[in-house]
CSV table of C-alpha atoms in Angstrom, one decimal:
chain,number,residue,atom,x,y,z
A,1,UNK,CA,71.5,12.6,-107.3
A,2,UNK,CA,67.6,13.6,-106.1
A,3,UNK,CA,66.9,12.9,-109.2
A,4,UNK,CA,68.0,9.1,-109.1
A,5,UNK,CA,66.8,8.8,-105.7
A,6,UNK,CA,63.2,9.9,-106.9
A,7,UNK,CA,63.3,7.7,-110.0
A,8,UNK,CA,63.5,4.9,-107.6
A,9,UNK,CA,60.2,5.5,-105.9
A,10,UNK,CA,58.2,6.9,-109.3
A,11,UNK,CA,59.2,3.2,-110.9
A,12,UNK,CA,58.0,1.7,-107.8
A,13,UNK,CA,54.7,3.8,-108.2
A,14,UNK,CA,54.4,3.0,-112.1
A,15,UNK,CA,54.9,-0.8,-111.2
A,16,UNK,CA,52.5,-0.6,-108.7
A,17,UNK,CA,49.9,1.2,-110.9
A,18,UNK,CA,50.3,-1.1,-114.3
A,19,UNK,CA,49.8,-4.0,-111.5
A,20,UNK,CA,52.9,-5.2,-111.0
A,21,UNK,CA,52.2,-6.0,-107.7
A,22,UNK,CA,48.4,-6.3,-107.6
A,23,UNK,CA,48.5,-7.8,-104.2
A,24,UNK,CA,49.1,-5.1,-102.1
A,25,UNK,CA,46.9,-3.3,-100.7
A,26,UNK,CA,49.0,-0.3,-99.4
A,27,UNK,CA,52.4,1.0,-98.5
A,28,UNK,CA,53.4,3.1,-96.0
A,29,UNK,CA,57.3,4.5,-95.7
A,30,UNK,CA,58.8,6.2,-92.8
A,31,UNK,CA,62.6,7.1,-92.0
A,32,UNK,CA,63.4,9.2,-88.9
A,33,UNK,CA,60.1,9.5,-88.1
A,34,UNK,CA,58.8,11.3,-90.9
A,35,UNK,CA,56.6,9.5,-94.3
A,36,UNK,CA,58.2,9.9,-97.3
A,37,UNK,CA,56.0,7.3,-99.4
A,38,UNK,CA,52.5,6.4,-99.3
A,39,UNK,CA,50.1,4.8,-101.4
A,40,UNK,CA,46.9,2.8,-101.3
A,41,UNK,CA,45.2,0.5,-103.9
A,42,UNK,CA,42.6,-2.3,-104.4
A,43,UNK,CA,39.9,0.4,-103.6
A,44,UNK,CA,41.5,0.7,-100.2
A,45,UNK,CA,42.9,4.4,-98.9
A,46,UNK,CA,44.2,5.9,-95.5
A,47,UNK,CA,41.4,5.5,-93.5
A,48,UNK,CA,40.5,1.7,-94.7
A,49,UNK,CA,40.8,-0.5,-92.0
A,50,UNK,CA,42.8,-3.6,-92.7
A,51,UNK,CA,42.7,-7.1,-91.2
A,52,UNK,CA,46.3,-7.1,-89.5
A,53,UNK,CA,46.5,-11.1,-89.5
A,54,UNK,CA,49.1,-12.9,-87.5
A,55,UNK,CA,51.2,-9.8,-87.7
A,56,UNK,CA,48.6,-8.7,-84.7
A,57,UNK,CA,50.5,-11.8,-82.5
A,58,UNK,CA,53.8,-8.9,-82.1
A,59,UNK,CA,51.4,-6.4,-80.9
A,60,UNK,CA,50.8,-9.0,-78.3
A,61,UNK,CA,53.8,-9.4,-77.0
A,62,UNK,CA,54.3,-5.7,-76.7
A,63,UNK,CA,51.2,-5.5,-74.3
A,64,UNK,CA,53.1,-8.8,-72.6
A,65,UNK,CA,56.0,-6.2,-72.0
A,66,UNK,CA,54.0,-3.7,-71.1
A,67,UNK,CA,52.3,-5.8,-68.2
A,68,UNK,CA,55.9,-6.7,-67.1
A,69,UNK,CA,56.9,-3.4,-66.9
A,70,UNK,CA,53.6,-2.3,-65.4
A,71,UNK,CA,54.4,-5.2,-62.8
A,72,UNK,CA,51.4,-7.2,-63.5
A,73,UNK,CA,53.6,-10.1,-64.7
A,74,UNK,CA,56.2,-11.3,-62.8
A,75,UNK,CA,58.5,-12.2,-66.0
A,76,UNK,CA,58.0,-14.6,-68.8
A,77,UNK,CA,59.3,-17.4,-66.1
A,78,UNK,CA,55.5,-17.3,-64.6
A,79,UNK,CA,54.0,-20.5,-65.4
A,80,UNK,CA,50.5,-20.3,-67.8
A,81,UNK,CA,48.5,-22.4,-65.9
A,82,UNK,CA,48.4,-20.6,-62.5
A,83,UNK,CA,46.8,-17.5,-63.8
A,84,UNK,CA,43.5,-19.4,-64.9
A,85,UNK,CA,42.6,-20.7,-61.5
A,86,UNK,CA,39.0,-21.1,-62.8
A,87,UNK,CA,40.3,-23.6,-65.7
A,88,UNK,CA,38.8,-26.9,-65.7
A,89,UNK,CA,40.3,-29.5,-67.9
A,90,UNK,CA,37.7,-31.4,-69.9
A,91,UNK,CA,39.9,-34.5,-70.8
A,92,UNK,CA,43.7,-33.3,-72.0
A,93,UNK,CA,45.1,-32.8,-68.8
A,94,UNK,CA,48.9,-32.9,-68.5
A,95,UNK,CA,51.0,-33.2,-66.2
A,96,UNK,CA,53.6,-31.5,-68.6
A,97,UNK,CA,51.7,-28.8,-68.5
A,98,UNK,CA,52.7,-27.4,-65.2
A,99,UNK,CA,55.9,-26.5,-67.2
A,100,UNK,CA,54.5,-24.3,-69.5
A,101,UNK,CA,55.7,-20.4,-69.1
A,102,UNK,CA,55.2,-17.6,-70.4
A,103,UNK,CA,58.2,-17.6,-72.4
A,104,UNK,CA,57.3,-21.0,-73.7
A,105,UNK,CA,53.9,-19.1,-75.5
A,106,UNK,CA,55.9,-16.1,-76.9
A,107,UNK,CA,58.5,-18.3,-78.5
A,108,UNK,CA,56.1,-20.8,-80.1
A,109,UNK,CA,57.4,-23.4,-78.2
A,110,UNK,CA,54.5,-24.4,-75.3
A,111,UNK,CA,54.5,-28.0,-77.0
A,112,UNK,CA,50.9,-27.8,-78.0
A,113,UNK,CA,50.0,-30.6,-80.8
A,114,UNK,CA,49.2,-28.1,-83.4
A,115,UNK,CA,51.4,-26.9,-86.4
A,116,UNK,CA,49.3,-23.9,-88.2
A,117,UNK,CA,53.1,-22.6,-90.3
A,118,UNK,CA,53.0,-25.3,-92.8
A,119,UNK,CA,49.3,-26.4,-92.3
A,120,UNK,CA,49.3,-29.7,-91.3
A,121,UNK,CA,47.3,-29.8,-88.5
A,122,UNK,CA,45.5,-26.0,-88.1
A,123,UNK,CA,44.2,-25.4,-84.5
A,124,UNK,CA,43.0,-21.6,-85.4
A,125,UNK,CA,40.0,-23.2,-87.7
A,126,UNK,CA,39.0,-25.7,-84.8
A,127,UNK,CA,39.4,-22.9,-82.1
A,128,UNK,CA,37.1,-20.3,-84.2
A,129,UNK,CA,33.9,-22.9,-84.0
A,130,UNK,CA,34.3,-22.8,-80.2
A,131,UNK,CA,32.4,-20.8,-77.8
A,132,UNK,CA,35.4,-19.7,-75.7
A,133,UNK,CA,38.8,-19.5,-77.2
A,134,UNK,CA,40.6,-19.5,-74.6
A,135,UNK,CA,39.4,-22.4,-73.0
A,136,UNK,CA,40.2,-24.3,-76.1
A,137,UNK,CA,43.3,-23.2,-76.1
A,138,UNK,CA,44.2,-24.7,-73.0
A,139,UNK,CA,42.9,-27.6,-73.1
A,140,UNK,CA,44.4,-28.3,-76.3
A,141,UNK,CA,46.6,-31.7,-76.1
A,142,UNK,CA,50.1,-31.7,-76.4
A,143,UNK,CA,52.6,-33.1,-78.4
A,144,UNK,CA,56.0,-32.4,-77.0
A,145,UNK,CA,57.1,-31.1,-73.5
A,146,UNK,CA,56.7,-27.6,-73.4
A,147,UNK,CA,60.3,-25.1,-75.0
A,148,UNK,CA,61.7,-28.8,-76.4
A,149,UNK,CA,60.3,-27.6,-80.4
A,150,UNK,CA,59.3,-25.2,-82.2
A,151,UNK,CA,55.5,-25.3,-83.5
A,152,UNK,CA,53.3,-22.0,-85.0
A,153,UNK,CA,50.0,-22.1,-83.0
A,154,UNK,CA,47.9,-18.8,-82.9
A,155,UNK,CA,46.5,-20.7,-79.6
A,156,UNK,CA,49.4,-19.7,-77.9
A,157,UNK,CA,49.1,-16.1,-78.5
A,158,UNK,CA,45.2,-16.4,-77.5
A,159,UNK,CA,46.1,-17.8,-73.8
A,160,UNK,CA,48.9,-15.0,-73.7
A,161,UNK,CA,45.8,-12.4,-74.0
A,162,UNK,CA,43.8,-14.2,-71.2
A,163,UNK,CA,46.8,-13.9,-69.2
A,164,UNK,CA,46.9,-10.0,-70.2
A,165,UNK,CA,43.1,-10.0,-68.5
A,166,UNK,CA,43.7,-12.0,-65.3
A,167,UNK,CA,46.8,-10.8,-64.7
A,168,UNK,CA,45.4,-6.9,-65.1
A,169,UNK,CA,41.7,-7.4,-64.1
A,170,UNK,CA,40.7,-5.6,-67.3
A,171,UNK,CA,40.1,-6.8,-70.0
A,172,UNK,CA,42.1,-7.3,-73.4
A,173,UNK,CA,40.8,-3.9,-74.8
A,174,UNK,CA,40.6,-1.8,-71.8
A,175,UNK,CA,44.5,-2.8,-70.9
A,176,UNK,CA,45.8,-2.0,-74.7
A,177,UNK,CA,44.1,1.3,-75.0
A,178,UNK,CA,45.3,2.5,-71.6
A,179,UNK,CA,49.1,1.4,-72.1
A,180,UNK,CA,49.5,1.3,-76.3
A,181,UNK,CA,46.7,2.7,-78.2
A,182,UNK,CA,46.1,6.0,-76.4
A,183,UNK,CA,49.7,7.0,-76.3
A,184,UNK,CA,49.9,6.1,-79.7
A,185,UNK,CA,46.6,8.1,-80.7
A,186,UNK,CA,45.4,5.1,-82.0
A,187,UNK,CA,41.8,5.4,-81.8
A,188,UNK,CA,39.8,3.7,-85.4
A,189,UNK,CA,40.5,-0.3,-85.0
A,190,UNK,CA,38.2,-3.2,-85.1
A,191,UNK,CA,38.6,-6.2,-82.5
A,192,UNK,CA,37.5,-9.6,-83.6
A,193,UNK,CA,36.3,-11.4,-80.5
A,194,UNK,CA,35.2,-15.1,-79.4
A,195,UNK,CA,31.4,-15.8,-78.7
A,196,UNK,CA,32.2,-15.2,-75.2
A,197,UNK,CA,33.3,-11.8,-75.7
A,198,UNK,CA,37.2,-12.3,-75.5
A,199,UNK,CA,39.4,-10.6,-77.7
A,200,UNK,CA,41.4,-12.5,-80.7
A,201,UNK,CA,45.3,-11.9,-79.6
A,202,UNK,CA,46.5,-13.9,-82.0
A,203,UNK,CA,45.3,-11.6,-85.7
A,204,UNK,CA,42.0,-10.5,-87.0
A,205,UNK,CA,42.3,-7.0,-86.0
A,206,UNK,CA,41.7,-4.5,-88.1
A,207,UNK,CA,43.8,-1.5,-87.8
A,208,UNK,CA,44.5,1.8,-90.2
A,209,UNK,CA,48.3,0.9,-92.1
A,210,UNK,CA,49.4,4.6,-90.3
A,211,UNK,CA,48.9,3.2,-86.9
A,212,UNK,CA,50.6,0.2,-87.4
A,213,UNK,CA,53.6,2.3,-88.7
A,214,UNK,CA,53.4,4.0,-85.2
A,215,UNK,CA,54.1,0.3,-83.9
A,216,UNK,CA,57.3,-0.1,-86.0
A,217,UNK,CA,58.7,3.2,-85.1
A,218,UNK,CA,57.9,2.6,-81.4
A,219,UNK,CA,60.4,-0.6,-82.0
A,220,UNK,CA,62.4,1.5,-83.4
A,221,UNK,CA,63.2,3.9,-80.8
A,222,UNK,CA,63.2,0.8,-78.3
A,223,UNK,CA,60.3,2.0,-77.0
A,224,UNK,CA,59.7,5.1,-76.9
A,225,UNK,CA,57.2,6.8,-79.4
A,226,UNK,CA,57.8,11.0,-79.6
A,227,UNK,CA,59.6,10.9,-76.4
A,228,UNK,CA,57.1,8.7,-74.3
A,229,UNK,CA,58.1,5.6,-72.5
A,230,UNK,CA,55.6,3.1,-73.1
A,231,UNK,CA,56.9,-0.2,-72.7
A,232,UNK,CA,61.2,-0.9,-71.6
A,233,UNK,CA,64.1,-0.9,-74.1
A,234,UNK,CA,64.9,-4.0,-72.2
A,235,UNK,CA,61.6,-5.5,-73.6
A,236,UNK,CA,62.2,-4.6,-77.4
A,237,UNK,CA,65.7,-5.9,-77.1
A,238,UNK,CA,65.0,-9.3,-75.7
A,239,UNK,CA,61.6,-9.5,-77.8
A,240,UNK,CA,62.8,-8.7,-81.4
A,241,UNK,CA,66.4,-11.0,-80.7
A,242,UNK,CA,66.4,-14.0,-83.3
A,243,UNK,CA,66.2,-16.9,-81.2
A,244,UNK,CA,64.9,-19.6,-83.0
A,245,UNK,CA,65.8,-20.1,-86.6
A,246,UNK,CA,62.8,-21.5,-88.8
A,247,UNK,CA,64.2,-24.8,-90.3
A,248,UNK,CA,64.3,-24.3,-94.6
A,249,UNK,CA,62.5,-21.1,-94.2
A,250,UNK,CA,63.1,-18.0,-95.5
A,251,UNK,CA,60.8,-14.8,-96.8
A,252,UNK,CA,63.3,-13.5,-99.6
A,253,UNK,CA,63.5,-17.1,-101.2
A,254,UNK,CA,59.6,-17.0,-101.3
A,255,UNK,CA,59.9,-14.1,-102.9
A,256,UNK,CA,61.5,-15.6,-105.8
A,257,UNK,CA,63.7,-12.2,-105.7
A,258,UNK,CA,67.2,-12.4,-107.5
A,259,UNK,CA,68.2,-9.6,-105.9
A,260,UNK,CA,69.4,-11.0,-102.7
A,261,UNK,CA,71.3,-13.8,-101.2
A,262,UNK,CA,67.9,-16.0,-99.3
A,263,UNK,CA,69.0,-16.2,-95.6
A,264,UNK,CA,67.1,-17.8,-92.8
A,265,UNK,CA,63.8,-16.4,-91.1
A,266,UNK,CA,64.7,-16.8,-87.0
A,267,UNK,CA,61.6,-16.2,-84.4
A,268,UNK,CA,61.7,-14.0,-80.9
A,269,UNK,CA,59.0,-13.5,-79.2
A,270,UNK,CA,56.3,-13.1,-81.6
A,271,UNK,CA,59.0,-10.6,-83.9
A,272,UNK,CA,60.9,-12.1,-86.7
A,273,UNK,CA,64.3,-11.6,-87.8
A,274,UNK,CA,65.8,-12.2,-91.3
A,275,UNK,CA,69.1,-10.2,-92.6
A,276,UNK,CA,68.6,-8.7,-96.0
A,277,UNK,CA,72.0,-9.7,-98.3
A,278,UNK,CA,73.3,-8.4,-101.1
A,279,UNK,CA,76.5,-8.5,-103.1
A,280,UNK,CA,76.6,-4.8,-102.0
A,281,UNK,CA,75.3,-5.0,-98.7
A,282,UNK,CA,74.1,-6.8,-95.2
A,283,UNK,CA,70.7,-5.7,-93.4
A,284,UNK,CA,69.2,-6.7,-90.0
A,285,UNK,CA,65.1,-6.8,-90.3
A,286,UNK,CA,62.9,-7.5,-87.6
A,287,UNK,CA,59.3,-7.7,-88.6
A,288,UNK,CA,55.6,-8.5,-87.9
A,289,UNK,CA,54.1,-10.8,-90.3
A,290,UNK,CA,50.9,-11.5,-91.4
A,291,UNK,CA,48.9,-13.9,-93.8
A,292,UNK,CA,48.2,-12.4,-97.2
A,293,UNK,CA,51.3,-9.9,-97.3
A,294,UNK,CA,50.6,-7.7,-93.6
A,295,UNK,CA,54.3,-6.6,-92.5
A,296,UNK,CA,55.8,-3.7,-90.0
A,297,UNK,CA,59.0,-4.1,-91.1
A,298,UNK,CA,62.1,-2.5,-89.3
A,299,UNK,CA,65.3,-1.3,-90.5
A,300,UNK,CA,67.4,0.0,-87.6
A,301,UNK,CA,70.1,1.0,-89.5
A,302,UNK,CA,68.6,2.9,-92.1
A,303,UNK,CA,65.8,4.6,-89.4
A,304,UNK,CA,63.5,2.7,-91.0
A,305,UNK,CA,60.4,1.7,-91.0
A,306,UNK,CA,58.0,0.1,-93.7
A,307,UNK,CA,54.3,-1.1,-93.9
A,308,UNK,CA,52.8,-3.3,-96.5
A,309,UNK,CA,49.3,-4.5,-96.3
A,310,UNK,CA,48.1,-6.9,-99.0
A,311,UNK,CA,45.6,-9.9,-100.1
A,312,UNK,CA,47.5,-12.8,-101.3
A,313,UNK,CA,46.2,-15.0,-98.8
A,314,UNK,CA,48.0,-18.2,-98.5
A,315,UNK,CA,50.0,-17.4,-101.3
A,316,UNK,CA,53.9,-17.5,-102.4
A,317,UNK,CA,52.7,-13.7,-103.3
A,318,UNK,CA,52.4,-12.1,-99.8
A,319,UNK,CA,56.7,-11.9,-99.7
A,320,UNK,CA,56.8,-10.1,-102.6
A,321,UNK,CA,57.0,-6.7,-100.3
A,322,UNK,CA,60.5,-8.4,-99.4
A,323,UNK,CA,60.8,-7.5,-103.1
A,324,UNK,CA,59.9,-4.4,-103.2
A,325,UNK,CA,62.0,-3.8,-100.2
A,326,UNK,CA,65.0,-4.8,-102.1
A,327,UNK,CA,64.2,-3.5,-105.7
A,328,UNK,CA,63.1,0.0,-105.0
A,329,UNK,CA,63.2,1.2,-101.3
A,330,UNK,CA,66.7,0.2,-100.1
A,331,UNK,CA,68.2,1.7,-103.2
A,332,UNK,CA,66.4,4.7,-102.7
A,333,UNK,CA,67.8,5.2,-99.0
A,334,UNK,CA,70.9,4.2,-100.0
A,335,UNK,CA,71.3,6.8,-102.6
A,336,UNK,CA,73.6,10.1,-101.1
């Protein structure tokens, strides 16, 4: 029976090598805490640093837990507004606005009149040829009243790391090393930041793929990473839930797998959700996700935890690690 069980990972391994899956960058398998499967290609290894992408915009909302637990935040009830007492509106002011909360950022839902998921009017490219991103951000216009729709904006994970800053009085970097990097021993990163000095919340970080497996096993165990609290089971819980469901979306049908039943991809806050079906079984998956094929994916019930880095950048290509999930590494665990 080993032996089946280790076929499964040297096929994954020779498909990988003959270029199979040419797109990704590296793979990094954990289950109970321990690796059992790692590899590296595209002339990247373990101590390449990799742009994270969007899946960067769930670390965010971990450092938003972190704050509430820390008591820096009230809850995601606070309106946005309020913390930015030095924000002058230069021309898109609101009054629905005043609305806006926390919660309203986390779920992609603050009613901003961008739509970044299926590109038809891409905020992120106009933000990144200002001097401060955050102030773009909120003085963006909006379409809707905010938590009425659903609408993918990176701005709204920007303004959620200003309120990190002037809720703390530190800055982005300062607050994430004290609370989640240092217990985490996560010390080699790269941290894009605005003209103006602000840290990008919402992707461009560059991190090593072993540290952002320490972020999916700190989901994991609901918070707790080798027997240290650092941010509230509560948080994970109510974070990772699938509250919105994506209308005609979902990762496995991107895929183009025939190994599983397509189901649909459902939002939290800043976490995805998408069960994993089969004829012979029935997953729950939370996972970060970021353009070009970045994932932390989490299996609770296997102890699971996988990270796929790749470079298929706007490209059906970047779910094909929903593939490999399926193909090689759930038949693997579910060998006896």
């Amino acid at each position: 029976m080993a032996q089946v069980k280790n076929n499964m990972l040297d096929s994954l391994t020779a498909d990988l090598a003959r270029g199979k899956y040419n797109n990704i960058d590296g793979i990094i398998l954990s289950q109970n805490g321990s690796i059992f499967y790692e590899k590296y290609f595209n002339n990247y290894h373990k101590d390449s640093l990799h742009d994270s992408r969007s899946a960067f915009k769930s670390i965010t909302s971990l450092l938003i837990g972190i704050a509430i637990d820390k008591g820096y935040i009230k809850s995601v009830r606070e309106k946005v507004y309020p913390f930015f007492n030095n924000y002058k509106p230069s021309g898109n002011w609101d009054e629905r606005k005043n609305s806006m909360t926390l919660q309203h950022l986390l779920e992609m839902k603050s009613g901003y009149d961008c739509e970044e998921w299926n590109g038809s009017k891409d905020c992120e490219s106009e933000m990144e040829n200002a001097k401060d991103w955050i102030q773009f951000s909120l003085d963006l216009p909006l379409a809707e009243r905010p938590g009425q729709k659903w609408s993918y904006a990176s701005s709204n994970a920007m303004i959620l790391g200003g309120v990190l800053s002037k809720s703390s009085k530190m800055t982005v970097t300062e607050f994430a090393n004290k609370f989640l990097f240092q217990p985490l021993d996560i010390q080699n990163y790269r941290w894009t930041k605005d003209p103006s000095g602000q840290e990008m919340t919402a992707g461009s970080f560059y991190v090593l793929p072993k540290d952002f497996l320490k972020i999916g096993e700190l989901v994991l165990n609901k918070g707790t990473y080798k027997n240290q609290a650092i941010v509230s089971s509560t948080w994970i819980t109510q974070s990772t839930k699938p509250i919105t469901e994506i209308e005609g979306f979902s990762n496995v049908k991107i895929s183009k797998t025939n190994l599983a039943i397509p189901q649909p991809t459902y939002y939290g806050y800043g976490w995805y959700n998408e069960k994993i079906k089969t004829d012979k079984y029935n997953y729950d998956l939370i996972f970060a996700s970021g353009n070009g094929g970045q994932y932390i994916m989490i299996l609770q019930e296997l102890n699971l935890v996988a990270v796929f880095t790749g470079n298929s950048y706007n490209s059906s290509k970047s779910k094909l690690p929903f593939e490999v999930l399926i193909k090689y590494i759930l038949p693997y665990l579910r060998q006896n």
